[in-house]
Amino acid sequence: MLKIENLHVRVEDKPILKGISLHIKPGEVHAIMGPNGSGKSTLSHVLAGRDGYEVTAGTVIYKGKNLLDMPPEERAREGVFLAFQYPVEIPGVSNVYLLKAALNAVRKHRGLPELDAFDFLQMIKAKTKLVEMDEKFLYRAVNEGFSGGEKKRNEILQMAVLEPSLCILDETDSGLDIDALKIVSDGVNSLRSADRSFILVTHYQRLLDYIKPDQVHVLAQGRIVKTGDASLALELEERGYGWIDQTMGEAA
Amino acid sequence: MSATSYIERYQSIADELPGYNLPWLNAVRQLALGSFESTGFPSPREEEWKYTNVTALEKKLFAPSSISTSSTIDKEWLETHKLADTWTLVLVDGYFDPKLSDLVGLTDKVIATGIAEALQSHPHRVKALLGTTLEKESHGFLAFNTAYFSDGAFIDIPADVILKKPLQILHISTRNEALANTRSLVGLGRNAEAKLIETFIGLPNISYLTAAVTEIHLTENAALDHYKLQVETDKAYHFGGVYVKQDKTSRFYQHNLSFGGLLARNEIHAELATAAECEMNGLFLAKNRQHVDNHTLIHHVEPHGISRETYRGVLADRARGVFQGRIVVHPQAQKTSAEMNNRNLLLSEDAEIDAKPQLEILADDVKCSHGVAVGQLDSESIFYLVSRGVDRETAKNMLTFAFANEMVEKIGLESLRTKVQDHLLNIFPQTGIRRDWL
Ligand SMILES: Nc1ncnc2c1ncn2[C@@H]1O[C@H](COP(=O)(O)OP(=O)(O)OP(=O)(O)O)[C@@H](O)[C@H]1O
Ligand SMILES: [Mg+2]
């Protein structure tokens, strides 16, 4: 699904990612944890194709293609989806309009016809149920005036509608109350399939109680400093990142 | 000044103008003519006309029409501009046309007709309203308008009457190189309530000048929703002024939608007495070489007044926009609350906007704020949309449309809102915004 090799990224001449390598197979869930400012969102943005990031070395191969060559809209149509850490408010554009425009763009790319109004509405209603969102949110402007938790749920709604292959969730669990966390996790779990992979960026082990990761990576200062199974997250929860720093020190 | 060519031309029709036989009106016209003779049309040297140069008008000579010269109007075309479920007053090339108008079912307590007609039937009412809102106003266009207005709408709604349907004044131009010079008067008695739409249109492809002045007097506790939809042809010159006198606790909600014209100047001025409320919403769009100027002025002359002003502009290609918003809080106007906000979107490097808010606060216990912003589309928003698979061009178009449409959404009158959205979609066809998705 995704092969990142030795990825180096700068922002405004400041090196942020310093040699990331990550292999994700279809159907796998990878969690990325790490201290604030370590480069987790930077990695997510680079994968989604945001500009302002300069890739100075390394490659990213997605489904056999060079991901870094594609403009962001093409990545989205090819099945890359980023749930933003800070979803953007778009006054004046309704949720339902964005969902239609996005879905049609993606379907067109896949050689599928536009859904007719009836089928679209049926589908969209089913998906709002999945994330337990009130239908009236569909007709509100994208994220405008949404609470933090509502914005995160809206990201998952978009993901459920677009049915991507690679889902990158950047701290989708932050700011969610316990019930919302459960709803979002259930939503993600229902989307899990043998040909869909996930990158979960998170600070909290709690999310991983709900969504079982295949691997957990620790990102610190732009490098993956440790990789393990789900138990690594538990260990981090208990001992913090200081412990990693120590082992890094020993290794160096 | 070359205003002389206009004076020569228009003096020849002076004795056909309505109210020619009324000494009081003649005196008013003479006074205005004297002033126009000395100043001509406004010049960019005047502070309030700094950004809009109308000297082109003096090089041309837009001639007056007479009732008999006005063309026959294609009914179907007219219907597309009429709003459903309204009473309509139609002005063609500056003259009230009773046959095209539709006032069936309007209560006979209300006078709704042309000015020329009203000068015959209700001269005292006309006299009471004419000029009442213009005491603090003076510039060449107003003087010219007073000196030579050919007709206009006259609407007088007595106390306690609440109109069941909106009234629409359709200002139509049908002749190339002609001028429609109208004065409309609107009076609302105590507690009266109404909705009024003024639509400005011209036959496709013609070049003409509209000079339309509307005076509105809201008596104590009256309320008026006023909508101005300016969709003149792209060769038209438009001067449209709306001047409002608000007595105490009256409410005036205005929407200024300025989309058409080669050169358009919209003036919306209001004077607020005690606890009067005034809302001014504006949306102006211009592309190619269009020039659109919005000049607003709010005088708070007594305490406890409230004014809210929100203007948005979208300028593409080489278009030029102006927003001059002035709020004056007079010394007696304590406890005034005034807000002004203007945001402008420039879609091209050659588009320009002059945005100039002016707050003059002469009272000490007031709440006033203003904000002006000029910018391009937000890159974070574009990325968000693009990251969902929408292409960049579409994303930009969606954001542009949304920016404008947010003002359209404020229009309470549904039939008008839909019409305005249609105009919006026509003006930016490349947005590919889907009507059926809105
Ligand atoms: N546009 C930018 N200009 C300068 N520095 C930037 C820019 N964007 C990101 N950075 C820096 O890059 C580093 C990594 O930021 P990033 O947002 O990727 O961290 P993160 O791991 O997601 O942190 P958090 O857990 O707080 O979300 C930070 O030091 C940040 O300040
Ligand atoms: Mg982050």
XYZ file of C-alpha atoms in Angstrom, chain B residues 137 226 228 240-244 252 254-257 266-270 278-281 294-298 309 311 324 326:
31
model
C -26.725 66.273 0.763
C -35.430 47.893 1.102
C -31.762 47.356 -4.439
C -28.430 55.443 -7.721
C -28.939 57.201 -4.426
C -31.155 56.112 -1.566
C -31.598 58.693 1.177
C -33.449 57.825 4.320
C -34.623 50.258 7.998
C -31.266 47.596 3.363
C -29.634 45.188 0.908
C -27.580 46.722 -1.865
C -26.806 44.191 -4.598
C -24.498 53.451 -5.196
C -25.190 55.881 -2.406
C -27.103 54.724 0.621
C -27.463 57.363 3.307
C -29.532 57.284 6.465
C -30.552 50.596 10.493
C -28.994 47.634 8.761
C -27.022 47.964 5.552
C -25.903 44.871 3.717
C -20.503 52.132 -2.866
C -20.868 55.168 -0.744
C -22.674 54.754 2.544
C -23.308 57.304 5.223
C -25.045 56.889 8.542
C -23.266 47.542 8.176
C -20.364 44.965 2.791
C -16.554 54.396 1.317
C -18.922 56.792 6.833
